[in-house]
PDB file of C-alpha atoms in Angstrom:
ATOM      1  CA  MET A   1       0.000   0.000   0.000  1.00 73.00           C
ATOM      2  CA  LEU A   2       1.287   3.467  -0.895  1.00 83.00           C
ATOM      3  CA  ASN A   3       2.262   5.600   2.066  1.00 86.00           C
ATOM      4  CA  LEU A   4       0.377   8.909   2.184  1.00 85.00           C
ATOM      5  CA  GLU A   5       3.236  10.947   3.642  1.00 86.00           C
ATOM      6  CA  ARG A   6       5.621   9.703   0.981  1.00 89.00           C
ATOM      7  CA  LEU A   7       3.087  10.577  -1.705  1.00 89.00           C
ATOM      8  CA  ARG A   8       2.862  14.045  -0.138  1.00 85.00           C
ATOM      9  CA  THR A   9       6.642  14.341  -0.447  1.00 90.00           C
ATOM     10  CA  LEU A  10       6.542  13.298  -4.105  1.00 90.00           C
ATOM     11  CA  ASP A  11       3.749  15.788  -4.771  1.00 88.00           C
ATOM     12  CA  ALA A  12       5.798  18.575  -3.151  1.00 86.00           C
ATOM     13  CA  LEU A  13       8.805  17.656  -5.288  1.00 89.00           C
ATOM     14  CA  ALA A  14       6.693  17.815  -8.431  1.00 89.00           C
ATOM     15  CA  ARG A  15       5.197  21.174  -7.459  1.00 82.00           C
ATOM     16  CA  HIS A  16       8.358  22.882  -6.204  1.00 84.00           C
ATOM     17  CA  GLY A  17      10.791  21.339  -8.677  1.00 86.00           C
ATOM     18  CA  SER A  18      13.588  20.778  -6.161  1.00 88.00           C
ATOM     19  CA  VAL A  19      14.424  18.926  -2.968  1.00 89.00           C
ATOM     20  CA  SER A  20      15.061  22.181  -1.105  1.00 88.00           C
ATOM     21  CA  GLY A  21      11.765  23.657  -2.320  1.00 84.00           C
ATOM     22  CA  ALA A  22       9.861  20.547  -1.287  1.00 85.00           C
ATOM     23  CA  ALA A  23      11.551  20.587   2.119  1.00 85.00           C
ATOM     24  CA  ALA A  24      10.628  24.241   2.669  1.00 78.00           C
ATOM     25  CA  GLY A  25       7.049  23.641   1.576  1.00 74.00           C
ATOM     26  CA  LEU A  26       6.670  20.634   3.874  1.00 77.00           C
ATOM     27  CA  HIS A  27       8.620  22.225   6.751  1.00 69.00           C
ATOM     28  CA  ILE A  28      11.046  19.295   6.939  1.00 82.00           C
ATOM     29  CA  THR A  29      14.756  18.869   6.199  1.00 88.00           C
ATOM     30  CA  THR A  30      16.166  18.061   2.774  1.00 89.00           C
ATOM     31  CA  SER A  31      17.530  14.790   4.140  1.00 90.00           C
ATOM     32  CA  ALA A  32      14.019  13.849   5.275  1.00 89.00           C
ATOM     33  CA  VAL A  33      12.761  14.467   1.715  1.00 90.00           C
ATOM     34  CA  SER A  34      15.513  12.234   0.315  1.00 90.00           C
ATOM     35  CA  GLN A  35      14.752   9.501   2.846  1.00 92.00           C
ATOM     36  CA  GLN A  36      11.031   9.571   2.059  1.00 90.00           C
ATOM     37  CA  MET A  37      11.711   9.323  -1.653  1.00 91.00           C
ATOM     38  CA  SER A  38      14.143   6.420  -1.190  1.00 92.00           C
ATOM     39  CA  LYS A  39      11.499   4.532   0.772  1.00 93.00           C
ATOM     40  CA  LEU A  40       8.851   5.300  -1.869  1.00 93.00           C
ATOM     41  CA  GLU A  41      11.121   4.017  -4.636  1.00 92.00           C
ATOM     42  CA  ARG A  42      11.613   0.754  -2.720  1.00 92.00           C
ATOM     43  CA  GLU A  43       7.857   0.434  -2.208  1.00 90.00           C
ATOM     44  CA  VAL A  44       6.981   0.856  -5.890  1.00 92.00           C
ATOM     45  CA  GLY A  45      10.076  -0.925  -7.200  1.00 92.00           C
ATOM     46  CA  GLN A  46      10.897   1.824  -9.709  1.00 91.00           C
ATOM     47  CA  GLN A  47      13.243   4.783  -9.931  1.00 93.00           C
ATOM     48  CA  LEU A  48      11.282   7.992  -9.376  1.00 92.00           C
ATOM     49  CA  LEU A  49      14.138  10.528  -9.311  1.00 90.00           C
ATOM     50  CA  ALA A  50      17.156  11.033 -11.565  1.00 90.00           C
ATOM     51  CA  LYS A  51      20.111  13.370 -11.166  1.00 87.00           C
ATOM     52  CA  ASN A  52      19.858  16.612 -13.112  1.00 85.00           C
ATOM     53  CA  GLY A  53      23.020  18.668 -12.710  1.00 82.00           C
ATOM     54  CA  ARG A  54      23.233  19.535  -9.026  1.00 79.00           C
ATOM     55  CA  GLY A  55      19.547  18.801  -8.547  1.00 82.00           C
ATOM     56  CA  VAL A  56      17.095  16.064  -9.405  1.00 87.00           C
ATOM     57  CA  ARG A  57      14.229  15.565 -11.822  1.00 89.00           C
ATOM     58  CA  LEU A  58      11.294  13.190 -11.862  1.00 91.00           C
ATOM     59  CA  THR A  59      11.569  10.161 -14.120  1.00 92.00           C
ATOM     60  CA  ASP A  60       8.648   9.127 -16.319  1.00 93.00           C
ATOM     61  CA  ALA A  61       7.512   6.813 -13.525  1.00 92.00           C
ATOM     62  CA  GLY A  62       7.953   9.656 -11.040  1.00 90.00           C
ATOM     63  CA  ARG A  63       5.794  12.028 -13.074  1.00 91.00           C
ATOM     64  CA  LEU A  64       3.128   9.367 -13.513  1.00 93.00           C
ATOM     65  CA  LEU A  65       2.970   8.616  -9.804  1.00 92.00           C
ATOM     66  CA  ALA A  66       3.060  12.361  -8.973  1.00 89.00           C
ATOM     67  CA  GLU A  67      -0.069  12.890 -11.075  1.00 90.00           C
ATOM     68  CA  HIS A  68      -1.831  10.152  -9.115  1.00 91.00           C
ATOM     69  CA  ALA A  69      -0.471  11.572  -5.854  1.00 88.00           C
ATOM     70  CA  ALA A  70      -2.012  14.992  -6.569  1.00 85.00           C
ATOM     71  CA  ARG A  71      -5.427  13.406  -7.121  1.00 87.00           C
ATOM     72  CA  ILE A  72      -5.116  11.164  -4.053  1.00 87.00           C
ATOM     73  CA  LEU A  73      -4.102  14.070  -1.817  1.00 82.00           C
ATOM     74  CA  SER A  74      -6.985  16.168  -3.155  1.00 79.00           C
ATOM     75  CA  GLN A  75      -9.400  13.383  -2.233  1.00 82.00           C
ATOM     76  CA  VAL A  76      -7.838  13.129   1.229  1.00 81.00           C
ATOM     77  CA  GLU A  77      -8.239  16.900   1.670  1.00 75.00           C
ATOM     78  CA  LEU A  78     -11.871  16.597   0.616  1.00 74.00           C
ATOM     79  CA  ALA A  79     -12.445  13.750   3.060  1.00 76.00           C
ATOM     80  CA  GLN A  80     -10.855  15.682   5.902  1.00 73.00           C
ATOM     81  CA  SER A  81     -12.935  18.729   4.987  1.00 66.00           C
ATOM     82  CA  ASP A  82     -16.140  16.678   5.042  1.00 68.00           C
ATOM     83  CA  LEU A  83     -15.240  15.095   8.386  1.00 70.00           C
ATOM     84  CA  GLU A  84     -14.477  18.496   9.920  1.00 69.00           C
ATOM     85  CA  ALA A  85     -17.753  19.831   8.535  1.00 61.00           C
ATOM     86  CA  GLN A  86     -19.684  16.920  10.009  1.00 57.00           C
ATOM     87  CA  ARG A  87     -18.022  17.414  13.377  1.00 68.00           C
ATOM     88  CA  GLY A  88     -18.617  21.165  13.089  1.00 69.00           C
ATOM     89  CA  GLN A  89     -15.596  22.075  15.222  1.00 78.00           C
ATOM     90  CA  VAL A  90     -13.021  24.758  14.425  1.00 86.00           C
ATOM     91  CA  VAL A  91      -9.837  22.893  15.332  1.00 83.00           C
ATOM     92  CA  GLY A  92      -6.435  21.951  13.932  1.00 83.00           C
ATOM     93  CA  GLU A  93      -3.972  24.210  12.132  1.00 87.00           C
ATOM     94  CA  LEU A  94      -4.745  26.963   9.647  1.00 92.00           C
ATOM     95  CA  ARG A  95      -2.038  28.631   7.535  1.00 93.00           C
ATOM     96  CA  LEU A  96      -2.814  32.095   6.154  1.00 96.00           C
ATOM     97  CA  SER A  97      -1.015  34.720   4.108  1.00 97.00           C
ATOM     98  CA  ALA A  98      -1.829  38.291   3.151  1.00 97.00           C
ATOM     99  CA  PHE A  99      -0.145  41.036   1.171  1.00 93.00           C
ATOM    100  CA  PRO A 100       1.566  43.544   3.502  1.00 90.00           C
ATOM    101  CA  THR A 101      -1.143  46.203   3.866  1.00 91.00           C
ATOM    102  CA  ALA A 102      -3.817  43.550   4.444  1.00 94.00           C
ATOM    103  CA  ALA A 103      -1.590  41.830   6.990  1.00 94.00           C
ATOM    104  CA  ARG A 104      -1.220  45.170   8.798  1.00 92.00           C
ATOM    105  CA  GLY A 105      -4.809  46.301   8.385  1.00 92.00           C
ATOM    106  CA  LEU A 106      -6.718  43.026   8.908  1.00 96.00           C
ATOM    107  CA  PHE A 107      -4.647  40.349  10.621  1.00 96.00           C
ATOM    108  CA  PRO A 108      -4.323  41.866  14.128  1.00 95.00           C
ATOM    109  CA  THR A 109      -8.108  42.151  14.532  1.00 96.00           C
ATOM    110  CA  ALA A 110      -9.063  38.978  12.635  1.00 97.00           C
ATOM    111  CA  LEU A 111      -6.478  36.655  14.182  1.00 97.00           C
ATOM    112  CA  ALA A 112      -7.128  37.931  17.710  1.00 97.00           C
ATOM    113  CA  ALA A 113     -10.843  37.221  17.184  1.00 96.00           C
ATOM    114  CA  LEU A 114     -10.082  33.704  15.924  1.00 96.00           C
ATOM    115  CA  ARG A 115      -7.919  32.987  18.969  1.00 95.00           C
ATOM    116  CA  ALA A 116     -10.622  34.237  21.354  1.00 96.00           C
ATOM    117  CA  ARG A 117     -13.492  32.344  19.715  1.00 94.00           C
ATOM    118  CA  HIS A 118     -11.676  29.164  18.712  1.00 93.00           C
ATOM    119  CA  PRO A 119      -8.858  28.435  21.179  1.00 92.00           C
ATOM    120  CA  ALA A 120      -8.346  24.931  19.734  1.00 88.00           C
ATOM    121  CA  LEU A 121      -7.447  26.410  16.333  1.00 90.00           C
ATOM    122  CA  ARG A 122      -3.739  26.985  15.751  1.00 91.00           C
ATOM    123  CA  VAL A 123      -3.237  29.824  13.256  1.00 95.00           C
ATOM    124  CA  ARG A 124       0.028  30.522  11.426  1.00 94.00           C
ATOM    125  CA  SER A 125       0.319  33.646   9.249  1.00 96.00           C
ATOM    126  CA  CYS A 126       2.845  35.302   6.962  1.00 94.00           C
ATOM    127  CA  GLU A 127       3.136  38.218   4.535  1.00 94.00           C
ATOM    128  CA  LEU A 128       3.164  37.303   0.833  1.00 92.00           C
ATOM    129  CA  GLU A 129       2.389  39.238  -2.319  1.00 89.00           C
ATOM    130  CA  PRO A 130      -0.855  38.109  -4.009  1.00 91.00           C
ATOM    131  CA  GLU A 131       0.759  35.952  -6.712  1.00 88.00           C
ATOM    132  CA  ARG A 132       2.860  34.079  -4.158  1.00 87.00           C
ATOM    133  CA  GLY A 133      -0.114  33.671  -1.836  1.00 92.00           C
ATOM    134  CA  ILE A 134      -2.200  32.120  -4.616  1.00 90.00           C
ATOM    135  CA  ALA A 135       0.687  29.840  -5.579  1.00 85.00           C
ATOM    136  CA  GLY A 136       1.034  28.756  -1.944  1.00 86.00           C
ATOM    137  CA  VAL A 137      -2.650  27.826  -1.745  1.00 89.00           C
ATOM    138  CA  ILE A 138      -2.433  25.856  -4.999  1.00 82.00           C
ATOM    139  CA  ARG A 139       0.667  23.984  -3.769  1.00 77.00           C
ATOM    140  CA  GLY A 140      -0.965  23.241  -0.425  1.00 80.00           C
ATOM    141  CA  ASP A 141       1.604  25.213   1.581  1.00 83.00           C
ATOM    142  CA  LEU A 142      -1.207  27.589   2.653  1.00 91.00           C
ATOM    143  CA  ASP A 143      -4.855  27.067   3.460  1.00 92.00           C
ATOM    144  CA  VAL A 144      -6.022  30.646   2.868  1.00 96.00           C
ATOM    145  CA  ALA A 145      -4.547  33.705   1.146  1.00 97.00           C
ATOM    146  CA  VAL A 146      -5.756  37.308   1.239  1.00 98.00           C
ATOM    147  CA  VAL A 147      -5.135  38.726  -2.234  1.00 96.00           C
ATOM    148  CA  LEU A 148      -6.249  41.650  -4.389  1.00 95.00           C
ATOM    149  CA  ASP A 149      -6.913  42.967  -7.826  1.00 92.00           C
ATOM    150  CA  TRP A 150      -7.771  46.434  -9.124  1.00 93.00           C
ATOM    151  CA  TYR A 151     -11.001  47.838 -10.549  1.00 89.00           C
ATOM    152  CA  ASN A 152      -9.504  47.942 -14.060  1.00 90.00           C
ATOM    153  CA  LYS A 153      -7.044  45.021 -13.865  1.00 88.00           C
ATOM    154  CA  PRO A 154      -8.440  41.765 -12.442  1.00 88.00           C
ATOM    155  CA  MET A 155      -6.134  38.984 -11.319  1.00 85.00           C
ATOM    156  CA  PRO A 156      -6.934  35.640 -12.993  1.00 82.00           C
ATOM    157  CA  LEU A 157      -8.031  32.989 -10.485  1.00 84.00           C
ATOM    158  CA  PRO A 158      -6.689  29.514 -11.282  1.00 83.00           C
ATOM    159  CA  GLU A 159      -9.020  26.544 -11.445  1.00 82.00           C
ATOM    160  CA  GLY A 160      -9.645  24.690  -8.221  1.00 84.00           C
ATOM    161  CA  LEU A 161      -9.795  27.799  -6.028  1.00 91.00           C
ATOM    162  CA  VAL A 162     -12.752  29.435  -4.297  1.00 93.00           C
ATOM    163  CA  LYS A 163     -12.898  33.100  -3.311  1.00 95.00           C
ATOM    164  CA  ALA A 164     -14.945  35.374  -1.070  1.00 96.00           C
ATOM    165  CA  PRO A 165     -14.932  39.202  -0.975  1.00 96.00           C
ATOM    166  CA  ILE A 166     -13.379  40.969   2.003  1.00 96.00           C
ATOM    167  CA  LEU A 167     -13.682  44.665   1.085  1.00 95.00           C
ATOM    168  CA  ASP A 168     -13.354  47.250  -1.664  1.00 95.00           C
ATOM    169  CA  ASP A 169     -10.391  49.388  -0.686  1.00 94.00           C
ATOM    170  CA  PRO A 170     -10.442  53.012  -1.952  1.00 94.00           C
ATOM    171  CA  ALA A 171      -7.144  54.532  -3.031  1.00 93.00           C
ATOM    172  CA  ASP A 172      -6.096  58.191  -3.164  1.00 95.00           C
ATOM    173  CA  VAL A 173      -2.961  59.967  -4.316  1.00 96.00           C
ATOM    174  CA  ALA A 174      -0.558  60.812  -1.500  1.00 97.00           C
ATOM    175  CA  MET A 175       1.622  63.897  -1.839  1.00 97.00           C
ATOM    176  CA  SER A 176       3.639  66.184   0.377  1.00 97.00           C
ATOM    177  CA  ALA A 177       1.695  68.916   2.167  1.00 96.00           C
ATOM    178  CA  ASP A 178       3.428  71.591   0.071  1.00 96.00           C
ATOM    179  CA  HIS A 179       2.665  69.904  -3.268  1.00 97.00           C
ATOM    180  CA  ARG A 180       0.947  72.165  -5.821  1.00 96.00           C
ATOM    181  CA  LEU A 181      -2.208  69.988  -5.743  1.00 97.00           C
ATOM    182  CA  ALA A 182      -2.343  69.369  -1.999  1.00 96.00           C
ATOM    183  CA  GLY A 183      -5.259  71.730  -1.396  1.00 92.00           C
ATOM    184  CA  ARG A 184      -7.557  70.239  -4.037  1.00 95.00           C
ATOM    185  CA  ASP A 185     -10.789  68.330  -3.286  1.00 95.00           C
ATOM    186  CA  GLU A 186      -9.999  65.833  -6.060  1.00 95.00           C
ATOM    187  CA  VAL A 187      -7.402  65.325  -8.766  1.00 96.00           C
ATOM    188  CA  ASP A 188      -6.919  63.515 -12.054  1.00 94.00           C
ATOM    189  CA  LEU A 189      -4.000  61.204 -12.760  1.00 91.00           C
ATOM    190  CA  ALA A 190      -3.135  63.254 -15.845  1.00 90.00           C
ATOM    191  CA  GLU A 191      -2.193  66.143 -13.549  1.00 94.00           C
ATOM    192  CA  PHE A 192       0.773  64.126 -12.278  1.00 94.00           C
ATOM    193  CA  ALA A 193       2.372  63.587 -15.686  1.00 92.00           C
ATOM    194  CA  GLU A 194       5.495  65.514 -14.628  1.00 93.00           C
ATOM    195  CA  ASP A 195       5.724  64.098 -11.100  1.00 96.00           C
ATOM    196  CA  GLU A 196       7.997  61.290  -9.981  1.00 97.00           C
ATOM    197  CA  TRP A 197       6.124  58.231  -8.759  1.00 97.00           C
ATOM    198  CA  ILE A 198       7.034  56.158  -5.766  1.00 97.00           C
ATOM    199  CA  THR A 199       5.831  52.684  -6.610  1.00 96.00           C
ATOM    200  CA  TRP A 200       6.089  49.013  -5.697  1.00 93.00           C
ATOM    201  CA  GLY A 201       8.815  46.601  -6.788  1.00 88.00           C
ATOM    202  CA  GLU A 202       9.382  45.698 -10.422  1.00 86.00           C
ATOM    203  CA  GLY A 203       7.086  42.869 -11.460  1.00 85.00           C
ATOM    204  CA  GLU A 204       4.740  43.183  -8.476  1.00 87.00           C
ATOM    205  CA  PHE A 205       1.048  43.174  -9.361  1.00 88.00           C
ATOM    206  CA  CYS A 206       0.390  46.645  -7.909  1.00 91.00           C
ATOM    207  CA  HIS A 207       3.356  48.146  -9.774  1.00 92.00           C
ATOM    208  CA  GLU A 208       2.175  46.609 -13.036  1.00 92.00           C
ATOM    209  CA  TRP A 209      -1.317  47.980 -12.372  1.00 93.00           C
ATOM    210  CA  LEU A 210       0.012  51.522 -11.833  1.00 93.00           C
ATOM    211  CA  MET A 211       2.102  51.422 -15.033  1.00 94.00           C
ATOM    212  CA  PHE A 212      -0.883  50.035 -16.978  1.00 93.00           C
ATOM    213  CA  THR A 213      -3.273  52.671 -15.602  1.00 93.00           C
ATOM    214  CA  LEU A 214      -0.996  55.649 -16.212  1.00 93.00           C
ATOM    215  CA  ARG A 215      -0.090  54.529 -19.728  1.00 93.00           C
ATOM    216  CA  SER A 216      -3.773  53.973 -20.558  1.00 91.00           C
ATOM    217  CA  LYS A 217      -4.186  57.720 -19.892  1.00 88.00           C
ATOM    218  CA  GLY A 218      -1.300  58.631 -22.187  1.00 89.00           C
ATOM    219  CA  ILE A 219       1.184  59.193 -19.346  1.00 90.00           C
ATOM    220  CA  GLU A 220       4.633  57.629 -19.474  1.00 93.00           C
ATOM    221  CA  PRO A 221       5.384  57.221 -15.747  1.00 93.00           C
ATOM    222  CA  ILE A 222       8.484  58.738 -14.205  1.00 95.00           C
ATOM    223  CA  VAL A 223       9.459  56.209 -11.527  1.00 95.00           C
ATOM    224  CA  GLY A 224      11.740  57.735  -8.950  1.00 94.00           C
ATOM    225  CA  HIS A 225      11.720  55.222  -6.114  1.00 96.00           C
ATOM    226  CA  ARG A 226      10.415  51.741  -5.317  1.00 94.00           C
ATOM    227  CA  ALA A 227       9.330  50.384  -1.946  1.00 93.00           C
ATOM    228  CA  ALA A 228       7.223  47.355  -1.053  1.00 86.00           C
ATOM    229  CA  GLU A 229       5.878  48.820   2.190  1.00 88.00           C
ATOM    230  CA  THR A 230       3.208  51.536   2.139  1.00 90.00           C
ATOM    231  CA  HIS A 231       4.767  53.336   5.111  1.00 91.00           C
ATOM    232  CA  THR A 232       8.137  53.450   3.348  1.00 94.00           C
ATOM    233  CA  GLN A 233       6.440  54.954   0.301  1.00 95.00           C
ATOM    234  CA  LEU A 234       4.692  57.525   2.496  1.00 96.00           C
ATOM    235  CA  GLY A 235       7.984  58.375   4.192  1.00 96.00           C
ATOM    236  CA  LEU A 236       9.498  59.142   0.796  1.00 97.00           C
ATOM    237  CA  VAL A 237       6.446  61.222  -0.096  1.00 97.00           C
ATOM    238  CA  ALA A 238       6.801  63.149   3.171  1.00 96.00           C
ATOM    239  CA  ALA A 239      10.358  64.018   2.158  1.00 96.00           C
ATOM    240  CA  GLY A 240       9.079  65.544  -1.091  1.00 95.00           C
ATOM    241  CA  LEU A 241      10.580  62.823  -3.284  1.00 97.00           C
ATOM    242  CA  GLY A 242       7.457  62.028  -5.276  1.00 97.00           C
ATOM    243  CA  VAL A 243       3.819  60.965  -5.116  1.00 97.00           C
ATOM    244  CA  CYS A 244       2.250  57.551  -4.623  1.00 96.00           C
ATOM    245  CA  VAL A 245      -1.065  55.739  -4.721  1.00 95.00           C
ATOM    246  CA  ALA A 246      -2.222  55.242  -1.128  1.00 94.00           C
ATOM    247  CA  PRO A 247      -5.003  52.684  -0.531  1.00 93.00           C
ATOM    248  CA  LEU A 248      -6.913  53.175   2.714  1.00 92.00           C
ATOM    249  CA  LEU A 249      -6.153  49.712   4.076  1.00 92.00           C
ATOM    250  CA  GLY A 250      -3.040  49.703   6.227  1.00 82.00           C
ATOM    251  CA  ARG A 251      -1.922  53.287   5.561  1.00 87.00           C
ATOM    252  CA  HIS A 252      -2.563  54.755   9.010  1.00 86.00           C
ATOM    253  CA  PRO A 253      -0.989  56.464  10.842  1.00 88.00           C
ATOM    254  CA  MET A 254      -0.169  58.947   8.095  1.00 90.00           C
ATOM    255  CA  PRO A 255       2.935  61.140   8.363  1.00 94.00           C
ATOM    256  CA  ALA A 256       2.011  64.699   9.281  1.00 94.00           C
ATOM    257  CA  GLU A 257       3.814  66.000   6.167  1.00 96.00           C
ATOM    258  CA  VAL A 258       1.593  63.935   3.807  1.00 97.00           C
ATOM    259  CA  VAL A 259      -1.894  64.663   2.502  1.00 97.00           C
ATOM    260  CA  THR A 260      -4.118  62.394   0.419  1.00 96.00           C
ATOM    261  CA  VAL A 261      -6.471  63.647  -2.289  1.00 97.00           C
ATOM    262  CA  PRO A 262      -9.193  61.477  -3.914  1.00 95.00           C
ATOM    263  CA  LEU A 263      -9.040  60.820  -7.630  1.00 94.00           C
ATOM    264  CA  ARG A 264     -11.821  62.199  -9.814  1.00 92.00           C
ATOM    265  CA  GLN A 265     -12.253  58.722 -11.301  1.00 87.00           C
ATOM    266  CA  ARG A 266     -12.519  56.689  -8.132  1.00 88.00           C
ATOM    267  CA  VAL A 267      -9.858  54.006  -7.776  1.00 91.00           C
ATOM    268  CA  ARG A 268     -10.461  50.862  -5.724  1.00 93.00           C
ATOM    269  CA  ARG A 269      -8.702  47.616  -4.963  1.00 94.00           C
ATOM    270  CA  HIS A 270     -10.839  44.525  -4.577  1.00 95.00           C
ATOM    271  CA  VAL A 271      -9.557  42.549  -1.591  1.00 97.00           C
ATOM    272  CA  TYR A 272     -10.663  38.950  -1.303  1.00 96.00           C
ATOM    273  CA  VAL A 273      -9.666  35.647   0.236  1.00 97.00           C
ATOM    274  CA  VAL A 274      -8.991  32.408  -1.669  1.00 97.00           C
ATOM    275  CA  TRP A 275      -8.776  28.749  -0.673  1.00 95.00           C
ATOM    276  CA  ARG A 276      -8.864  25.360  -2.396  1.00 89.00           C
ATOM    277  CA  ALA A 277     -12.246  24.073  -3.503  1.00 88.00           C
ATOM    278  CA  ASP A 278     -11.532  20.637  -2.036  1.00 82.00           C
ATOM    279  CA  ALA A 279     -11.255  22.263   1.416  1.00 84.00           C
ATOM    280  CA  ASP A 280     -14.418  24.334   0.986  1.00 83.00           C
ATOM    281  CA  ARG A 281     -16.356  22.752   3.857  1.00 82.00           C
ATOM    282  CA  ARG A 282     -13.666  23.097   6.523  1.00 87.00           C
ATOM    283  CA  PRO A 283     -15.146  25.004   9.484  1.00 89.00           C
ATOM    284  CA  SER A 284     -11.732  26.578  10.190  1.00 91.00           C
ATOM    285  CA  ILE A 285     -11.646  28.196   6.744  1.00 92.00           C
ATOM    286  CA  ARG A 286     -15.194  29.449   7.106  1.00 92.00           C
ATOM    287  CA  ALA A 287     -14.342  30.873  10.533  1.00 94.00           C
ATOM    288  CA  ALA A 288     -11.264  32.635   9.104  1.00 96.00           C
ATOM    289  CA  VAL A 289     -13.290  34.175   6.267  1.00 96.00           C
ATOM    290  CA  ARG A 290     -15.891  35.484   8.727  1.00 96.00           C
ATOM    291  CA  ALA A 291     -13.172  36.925  10.973  1.00 97.00           C
ATOM    292  CA  LEU A 292     -11.479  38.684   8.040  1.00 97.00           C
ATOM    293  CA  GLN A 293     -14.795  40.120   6.836  1.00 96.00           C
ATOM    294  CA  ALA A 294     -15.594  41.357  10.346  1.00 96.00           C
ATOM    295  CA  ALA A 295     -12.140  42.982  10.589  1.00 96.00           C
ATOM    296  CA  ALA A 296     -12.737  44.651   7.216  1.00 95.00           C
ATOM    297  CA  ASP A 297     -15.954  46.201   8.514  1.00 93.00           C
ATOM    298  CA  LYS A 298     -13.830  48.122  11.037  1.00 90.00           C
ATOM    299  CA  VAL A 299     -11.453  49.594   8.436  1.00 86.00           C
ATOM    300  CA  GLY A 300     -11.955  53.307   7.959  1.00 64.00           C
TER     301      GLY A 300
END
């Protein structure tokens, strides 16, 4: 009979593409991954891994068994979800991620509420950008991820995932208090054609959204500085080094030297939570979604 934990190791190898990646995803050592794979090869009587430079690759037999392993593990997840739903108890471990401003703006309230209401639930959280959070849920490294897209640039949701809305997050333009537009009731993006932008890292979803939005209005962005954290961006704005888009979620407290002005065409981020469809009935996931939605109701 095939051993479930060894199949889980094979599945992690197939998903991560390396022994070190599988070990990190499973929270075990690389030697433990190698040992599990050696035992699995003895059990099936076939070679599942082959050397590939300094790493390894799956053989044809390894890929075949990995495909079966993914389906088996999905069925196990579904069975566990159904059993938890029948028992109706919020217990076990739940692994969550959120992009930085959601982690700052939602996690303290939501996770404290989960701990108070469900003391038998062990919650583990981390900060991850939306793409990495979604990938973690697909791989099974995470149970839930708080992610986002923008009003004019949706993020594709891969098959096999379920989502629920958390909040629509309005975004303004942040500028120094002595900026020429600081006293306005509202502004248009076109008015910042000559300003330097402080934006997110190259390749990040929010950075790509900003470049897409500005260029769609005929503006070639002048990018002066990049910073992943909203408060770092606002610190640079306070120093007069540029302007930035400042969503409401996670931006407080604002530096005294910074003002925010709404855009004439309202800009919003759609914040939502995703999880695997085969875990849809888990009470712990449902409890986490409710806690995040309740925390969102307090944002303002």
